[in-house]
Coordinates of C-alpha atoms in Angstrom, one line a residue:
X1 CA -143.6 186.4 -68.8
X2 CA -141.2 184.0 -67.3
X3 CA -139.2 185.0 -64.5
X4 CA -135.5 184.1 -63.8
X5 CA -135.1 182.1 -60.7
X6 CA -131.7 183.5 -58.5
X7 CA -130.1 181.0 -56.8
X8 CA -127.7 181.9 -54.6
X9 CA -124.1 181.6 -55.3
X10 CA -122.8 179.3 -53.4
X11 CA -120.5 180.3 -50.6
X12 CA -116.8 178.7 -50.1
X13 CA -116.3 176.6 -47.1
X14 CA -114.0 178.2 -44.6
X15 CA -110.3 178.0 -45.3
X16 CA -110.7 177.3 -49.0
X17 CA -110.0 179.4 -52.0
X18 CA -113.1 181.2 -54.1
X19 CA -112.8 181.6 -57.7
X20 CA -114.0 185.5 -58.5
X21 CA -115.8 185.1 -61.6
X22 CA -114.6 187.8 -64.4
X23 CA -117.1 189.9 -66.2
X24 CA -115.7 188.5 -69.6
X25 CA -116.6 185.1 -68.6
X26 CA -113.2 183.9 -67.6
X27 CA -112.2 183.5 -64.3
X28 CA -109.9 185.6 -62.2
X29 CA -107.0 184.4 -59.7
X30 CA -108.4 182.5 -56.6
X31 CA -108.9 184.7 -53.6
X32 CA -108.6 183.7 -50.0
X33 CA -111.8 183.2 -48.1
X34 CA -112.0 185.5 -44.9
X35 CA -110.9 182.7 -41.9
X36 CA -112.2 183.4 -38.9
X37 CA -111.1 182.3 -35.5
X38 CA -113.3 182.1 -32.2
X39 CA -111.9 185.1 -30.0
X40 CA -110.6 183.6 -26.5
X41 CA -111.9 183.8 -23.4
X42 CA -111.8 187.8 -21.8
X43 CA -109.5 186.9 -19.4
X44 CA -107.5 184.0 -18.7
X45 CA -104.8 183.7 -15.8
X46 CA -102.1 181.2 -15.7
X47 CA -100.4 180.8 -12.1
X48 CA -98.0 178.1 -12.2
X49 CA -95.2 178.0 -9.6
X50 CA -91.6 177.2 -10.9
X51 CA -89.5 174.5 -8.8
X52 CA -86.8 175.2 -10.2
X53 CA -86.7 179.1 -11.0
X54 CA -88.6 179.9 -7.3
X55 CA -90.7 182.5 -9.8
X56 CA -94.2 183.1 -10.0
X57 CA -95.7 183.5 -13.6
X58 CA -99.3 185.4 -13.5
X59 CA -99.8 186.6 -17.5
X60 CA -102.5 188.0 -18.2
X61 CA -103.8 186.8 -21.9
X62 CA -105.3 189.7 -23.7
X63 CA -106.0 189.3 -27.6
X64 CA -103.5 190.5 -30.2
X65 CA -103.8 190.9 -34.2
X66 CA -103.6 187.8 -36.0
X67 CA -101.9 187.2 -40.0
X68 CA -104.9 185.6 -40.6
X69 CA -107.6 188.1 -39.5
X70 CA -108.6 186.8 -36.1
X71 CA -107.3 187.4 -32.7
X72 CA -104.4 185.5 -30.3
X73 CA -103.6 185.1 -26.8
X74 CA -101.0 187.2 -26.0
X75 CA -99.2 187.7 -22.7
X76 CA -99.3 191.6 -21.2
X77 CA -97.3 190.8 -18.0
X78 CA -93.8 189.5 -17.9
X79 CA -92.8 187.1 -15.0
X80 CA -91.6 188.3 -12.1
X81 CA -89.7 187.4 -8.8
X82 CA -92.0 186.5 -6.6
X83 CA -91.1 188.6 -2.9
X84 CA -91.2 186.2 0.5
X85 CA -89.4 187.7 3.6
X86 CA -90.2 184.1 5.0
X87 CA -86.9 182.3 3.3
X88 CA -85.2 179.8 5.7
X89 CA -81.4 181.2 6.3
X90 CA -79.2 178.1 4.2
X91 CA -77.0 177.4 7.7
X92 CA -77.5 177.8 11.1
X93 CA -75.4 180.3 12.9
X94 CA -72.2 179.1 14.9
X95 CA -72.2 179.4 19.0
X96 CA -68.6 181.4 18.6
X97 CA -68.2 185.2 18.2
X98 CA -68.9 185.7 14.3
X99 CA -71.7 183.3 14.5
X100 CA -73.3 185.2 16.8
X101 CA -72.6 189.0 14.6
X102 CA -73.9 186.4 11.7
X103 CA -77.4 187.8 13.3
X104 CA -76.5 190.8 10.8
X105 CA -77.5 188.9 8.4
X106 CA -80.4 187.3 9.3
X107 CA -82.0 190.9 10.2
X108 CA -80.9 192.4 6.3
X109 CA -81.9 189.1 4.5
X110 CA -83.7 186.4 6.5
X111 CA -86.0 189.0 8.6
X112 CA -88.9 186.7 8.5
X113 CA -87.5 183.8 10.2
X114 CA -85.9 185.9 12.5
X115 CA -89.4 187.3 13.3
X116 CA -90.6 183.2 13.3
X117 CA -87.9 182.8 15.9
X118 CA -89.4 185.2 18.4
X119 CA -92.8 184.6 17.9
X120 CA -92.3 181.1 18.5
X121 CA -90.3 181.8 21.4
X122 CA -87.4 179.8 20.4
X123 CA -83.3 180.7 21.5
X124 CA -84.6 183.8 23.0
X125 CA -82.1 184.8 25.8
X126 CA -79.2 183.7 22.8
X127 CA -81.4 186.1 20.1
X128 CA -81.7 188.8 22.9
X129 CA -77.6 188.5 23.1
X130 CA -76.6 188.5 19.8
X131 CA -79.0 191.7 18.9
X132 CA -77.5 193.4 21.9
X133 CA -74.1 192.8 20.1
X134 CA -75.2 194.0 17.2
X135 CA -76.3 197.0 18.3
X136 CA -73.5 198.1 20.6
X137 CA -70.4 196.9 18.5
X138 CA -71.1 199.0 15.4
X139 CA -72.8 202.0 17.4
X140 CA -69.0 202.7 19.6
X141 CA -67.7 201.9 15.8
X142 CA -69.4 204.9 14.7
X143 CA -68.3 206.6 17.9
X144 CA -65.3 206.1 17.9
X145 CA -65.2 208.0 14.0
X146 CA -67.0 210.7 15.3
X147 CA -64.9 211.3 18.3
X148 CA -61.5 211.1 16.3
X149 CA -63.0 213.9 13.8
X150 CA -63.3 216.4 16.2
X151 CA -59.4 215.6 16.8
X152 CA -60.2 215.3 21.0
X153 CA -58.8 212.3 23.2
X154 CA -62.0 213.0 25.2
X155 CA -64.2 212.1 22.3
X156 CA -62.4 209.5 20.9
X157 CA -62.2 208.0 24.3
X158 CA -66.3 208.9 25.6
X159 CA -68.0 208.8 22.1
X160 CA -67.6 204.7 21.7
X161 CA -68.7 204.3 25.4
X162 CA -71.4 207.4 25.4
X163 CA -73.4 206.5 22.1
X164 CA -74.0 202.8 22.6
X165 CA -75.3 203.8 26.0
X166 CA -77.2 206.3 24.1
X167 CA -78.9 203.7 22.5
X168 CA -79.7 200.9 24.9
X169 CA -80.8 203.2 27.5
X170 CA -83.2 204.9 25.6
X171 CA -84.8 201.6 24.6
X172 CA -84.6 199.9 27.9
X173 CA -86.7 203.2 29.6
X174 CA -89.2 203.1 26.9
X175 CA -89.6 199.0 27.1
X176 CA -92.1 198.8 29.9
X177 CA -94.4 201.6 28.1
X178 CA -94.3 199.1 24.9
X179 CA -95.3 196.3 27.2
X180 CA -97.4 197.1 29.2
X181 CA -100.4 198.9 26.8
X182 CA -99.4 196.3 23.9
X183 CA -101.1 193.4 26.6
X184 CA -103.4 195.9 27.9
X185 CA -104.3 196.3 23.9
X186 CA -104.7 192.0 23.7
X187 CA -101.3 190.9 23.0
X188 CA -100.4 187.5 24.9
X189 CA -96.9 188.2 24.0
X190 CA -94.4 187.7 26.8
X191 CA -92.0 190.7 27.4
X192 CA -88.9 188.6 26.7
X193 CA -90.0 188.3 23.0
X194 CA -91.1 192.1 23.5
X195 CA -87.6 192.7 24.2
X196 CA -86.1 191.3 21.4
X197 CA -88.9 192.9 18.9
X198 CA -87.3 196.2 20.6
X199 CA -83.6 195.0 20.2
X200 CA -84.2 194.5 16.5
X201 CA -85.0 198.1 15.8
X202 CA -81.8 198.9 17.7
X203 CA -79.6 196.3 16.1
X204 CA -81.2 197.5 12.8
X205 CA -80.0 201.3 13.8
X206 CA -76.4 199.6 14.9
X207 CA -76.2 198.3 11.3
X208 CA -77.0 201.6 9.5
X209 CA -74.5 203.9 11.5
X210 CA -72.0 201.3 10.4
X211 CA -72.8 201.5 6.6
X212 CA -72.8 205.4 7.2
X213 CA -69.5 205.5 9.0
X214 CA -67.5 205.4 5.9
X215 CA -69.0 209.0 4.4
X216 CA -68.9 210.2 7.6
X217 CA -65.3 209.7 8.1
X218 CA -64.9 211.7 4.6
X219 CA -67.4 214.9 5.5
X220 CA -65.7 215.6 8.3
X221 CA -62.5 214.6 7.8
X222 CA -62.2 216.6 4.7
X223 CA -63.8 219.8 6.6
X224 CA -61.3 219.9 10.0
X225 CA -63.3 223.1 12.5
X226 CA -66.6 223.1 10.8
X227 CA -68.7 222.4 13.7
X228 CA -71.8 223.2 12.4
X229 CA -71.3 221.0 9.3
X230 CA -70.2 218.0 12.0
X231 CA -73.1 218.2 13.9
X232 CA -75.4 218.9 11.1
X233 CA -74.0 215.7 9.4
X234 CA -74.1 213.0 12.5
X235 CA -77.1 214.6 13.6
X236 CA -78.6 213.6 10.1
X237 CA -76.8 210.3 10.2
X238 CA -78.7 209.4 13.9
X239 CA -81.6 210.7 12.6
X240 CA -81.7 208.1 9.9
X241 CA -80.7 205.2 11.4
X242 CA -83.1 205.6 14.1
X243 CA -86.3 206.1 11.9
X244 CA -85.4 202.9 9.9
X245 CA -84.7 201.1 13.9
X246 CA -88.2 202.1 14.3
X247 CA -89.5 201.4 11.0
X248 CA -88.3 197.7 11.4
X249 CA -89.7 197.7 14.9
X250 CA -93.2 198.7 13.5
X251 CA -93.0 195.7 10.9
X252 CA -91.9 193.2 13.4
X253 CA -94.8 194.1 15.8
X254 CA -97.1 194.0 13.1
X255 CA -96.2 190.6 11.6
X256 CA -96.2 188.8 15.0
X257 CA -98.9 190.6 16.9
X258 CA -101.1 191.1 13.4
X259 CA -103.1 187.6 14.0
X260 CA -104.4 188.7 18.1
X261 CA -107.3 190.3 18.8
X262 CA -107.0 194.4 19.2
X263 CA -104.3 194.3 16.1
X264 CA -105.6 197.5 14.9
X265 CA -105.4 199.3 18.6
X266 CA -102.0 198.0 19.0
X267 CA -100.6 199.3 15.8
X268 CA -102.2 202.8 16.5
X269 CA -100.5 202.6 19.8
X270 CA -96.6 202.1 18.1
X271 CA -97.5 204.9 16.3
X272 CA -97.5 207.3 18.9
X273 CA -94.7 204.7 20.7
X274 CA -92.4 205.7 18.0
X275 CA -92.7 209.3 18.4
X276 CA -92.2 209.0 22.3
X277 CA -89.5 206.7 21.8
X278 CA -87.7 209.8 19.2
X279 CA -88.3 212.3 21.9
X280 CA -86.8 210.0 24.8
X281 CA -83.6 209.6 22.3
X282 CA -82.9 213.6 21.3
X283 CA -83.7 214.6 25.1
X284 CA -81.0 211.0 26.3
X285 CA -78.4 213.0 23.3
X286 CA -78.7 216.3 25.0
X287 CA -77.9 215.3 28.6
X288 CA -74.8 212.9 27.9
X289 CA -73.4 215.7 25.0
X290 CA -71.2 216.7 23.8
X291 CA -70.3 214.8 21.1
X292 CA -68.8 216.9 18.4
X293 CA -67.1 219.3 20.6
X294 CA -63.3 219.6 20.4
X295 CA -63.4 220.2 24.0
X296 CA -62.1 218.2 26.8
X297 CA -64.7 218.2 28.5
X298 CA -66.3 214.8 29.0
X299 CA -70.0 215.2 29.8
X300 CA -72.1 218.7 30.9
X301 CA -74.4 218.9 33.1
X302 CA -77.5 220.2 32.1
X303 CA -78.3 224.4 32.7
X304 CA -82.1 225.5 34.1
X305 CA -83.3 227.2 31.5
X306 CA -80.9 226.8 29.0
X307 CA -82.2 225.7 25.1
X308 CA -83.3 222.6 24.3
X309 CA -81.8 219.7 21.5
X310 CA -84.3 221.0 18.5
X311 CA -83.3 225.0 19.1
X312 CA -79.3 223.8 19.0
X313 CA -80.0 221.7 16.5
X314 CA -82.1 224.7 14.5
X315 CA -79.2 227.3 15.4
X316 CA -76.7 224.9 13.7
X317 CA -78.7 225.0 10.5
X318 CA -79.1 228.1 10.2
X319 CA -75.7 228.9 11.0
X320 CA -75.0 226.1 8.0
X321 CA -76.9 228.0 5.6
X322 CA -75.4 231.6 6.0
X323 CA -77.9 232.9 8.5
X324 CA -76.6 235.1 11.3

């Protein structure tokens, strides 16, 4: 008994048509053979660096259905701007009196050269001006609002002198703690460029009351005798402004004192700067008030045992609410 050899059929070559053979002997339409194409690499990460766009392209190739049966790169992240604080300002800043308030700008948008600038130790007596400038001019601005609100000549004539003091005094007491254990920690930093890492945070503060005067103006301008809601409101408003001072004071510190031995001690040590530096400012506010007071009173001295800045402050806002 004879047996059939099977021989295998043979099998097309990839990317060429296979004739399936009919059962009635004929043959049937050509069929596409299965293509297959080699899977990329798992990952693949393509970082090139625009010179023209200043953008940073990091796409990550994953693979994605293909017509043809296999797989393709495709890209899962879009490009995006890259983020440097470290961007050279495009002029220099004039010697006359708007180039020097031109320091503005280098603190909102050019924060990193600034910071480069006292580091290096470069223009710091000029720097030290010009953030002292910054900080006063738009602080009695914002005095000067608050004081014509309460509809007193006393205000409108202490609050631009009284809130700018406010200010500078507060930082100048607390300077010498800040300089003192920051080189105790390891910083070789000197305290003139200490001094203008402080006047930052107060310029930075200046800046915001500014940008707040505006709705300030409107809140109480547009309640005349609320009290409560004018002292709530500026209280707020101060309250701001000096946590992001402080907050820009913390990043400076950081990004100049970050490469010196004892970094970590140091930064642990503005931490519980800051919250000194809050209580110095709300105990400075009590003993030069009032503020908001229609009074004509220009200062009040301090009573023994009288409440402190938090309880008025409480009282207020609970008077604000509807409490009794």
């Amino acid at each position: 008994m004879s047996r059939e050899m099977e021989t295998p059929s043979p099998q097309p070559a990839l990317g060429e048509f296979a004739l399936d053979p009919s059962p009635n002997g004929g043959m049937r339409e050509p069929v596409a053979a299965a293509v297959a194409v080699p899977a990329p690499s798992p990952a693949t990460t393509i970082s090139p660096r625009s010179h023209h766009s200043g953008y940073t392209a990091s796409a990550l190739l994953s693979p994605s259905v293909n017509p043809l049966g296999g797989t393709a790169p495709r890209a899962s992240h879009a490009i995006r701007p890259e983020e440097d604080e470290d961007v050279d300002p495009p002029t220099e800043r004039g010697r006359g009196f708007l180039g020097r308030l031109s320091i503005a700008e280098w603190l909102l948008k050019y924060r990193g050269y600034l910071l480069r600038q006292i580091e290096s130790g470069r223009e710091l007596e000029v720097i030290l001006i010009d953030l002292l400038i910054v900080a006063a001019l738009p602080t009695a601005f914002y005095g000067l609002v608050t004081g014509m609100a309460t509809g007193s000549w006393a205000r409108m004539l202490t609050n631009p002198f009284k809130l700018p003091v406010l200010l500078v005094l507060t930082t100048v007491l607390c300077l010498p703690t800040l300089y003192i254990f920051l080189s105790y920690l390891g910083s070789r930093r000197s305290f003139p460029q200490i001094t203008a890492l402080a006047f930052t945070g107060i310029a930075i503060v200046g800046i915001i009351l500014a940008a707040f005067a505006p709705i300030t103006w409107f809140l109480t301008f547009t309640a005349p005798g609320a009290y409560a809601l004018h002292v709530v409101v500026n209280v707020a408003v101060l309250a701001l402004a000096g946590c992001m001072g402080v907050r820009f004071l913390f990043h400076g510190v950081r990004r100049v004192l970050g490469n010196q031995p004892g970094a970590g001690k140091q930064m642990t040590f503005m931490t519980a700067w800051m919250a000194m530096y809050g209580l110095v400012g709300a105990q400075m506010g009590w003993m030069l008030r009032p503020f908001f007071s229609p009074t004509t009173e220009l200062f009040r001295a301090p009573e023994s045992g009288g409440e402190t800045v938090f309880a008025a402050i409480a009282s207020l806002v609970w008077q604000l609410v509807g409490g009794r």
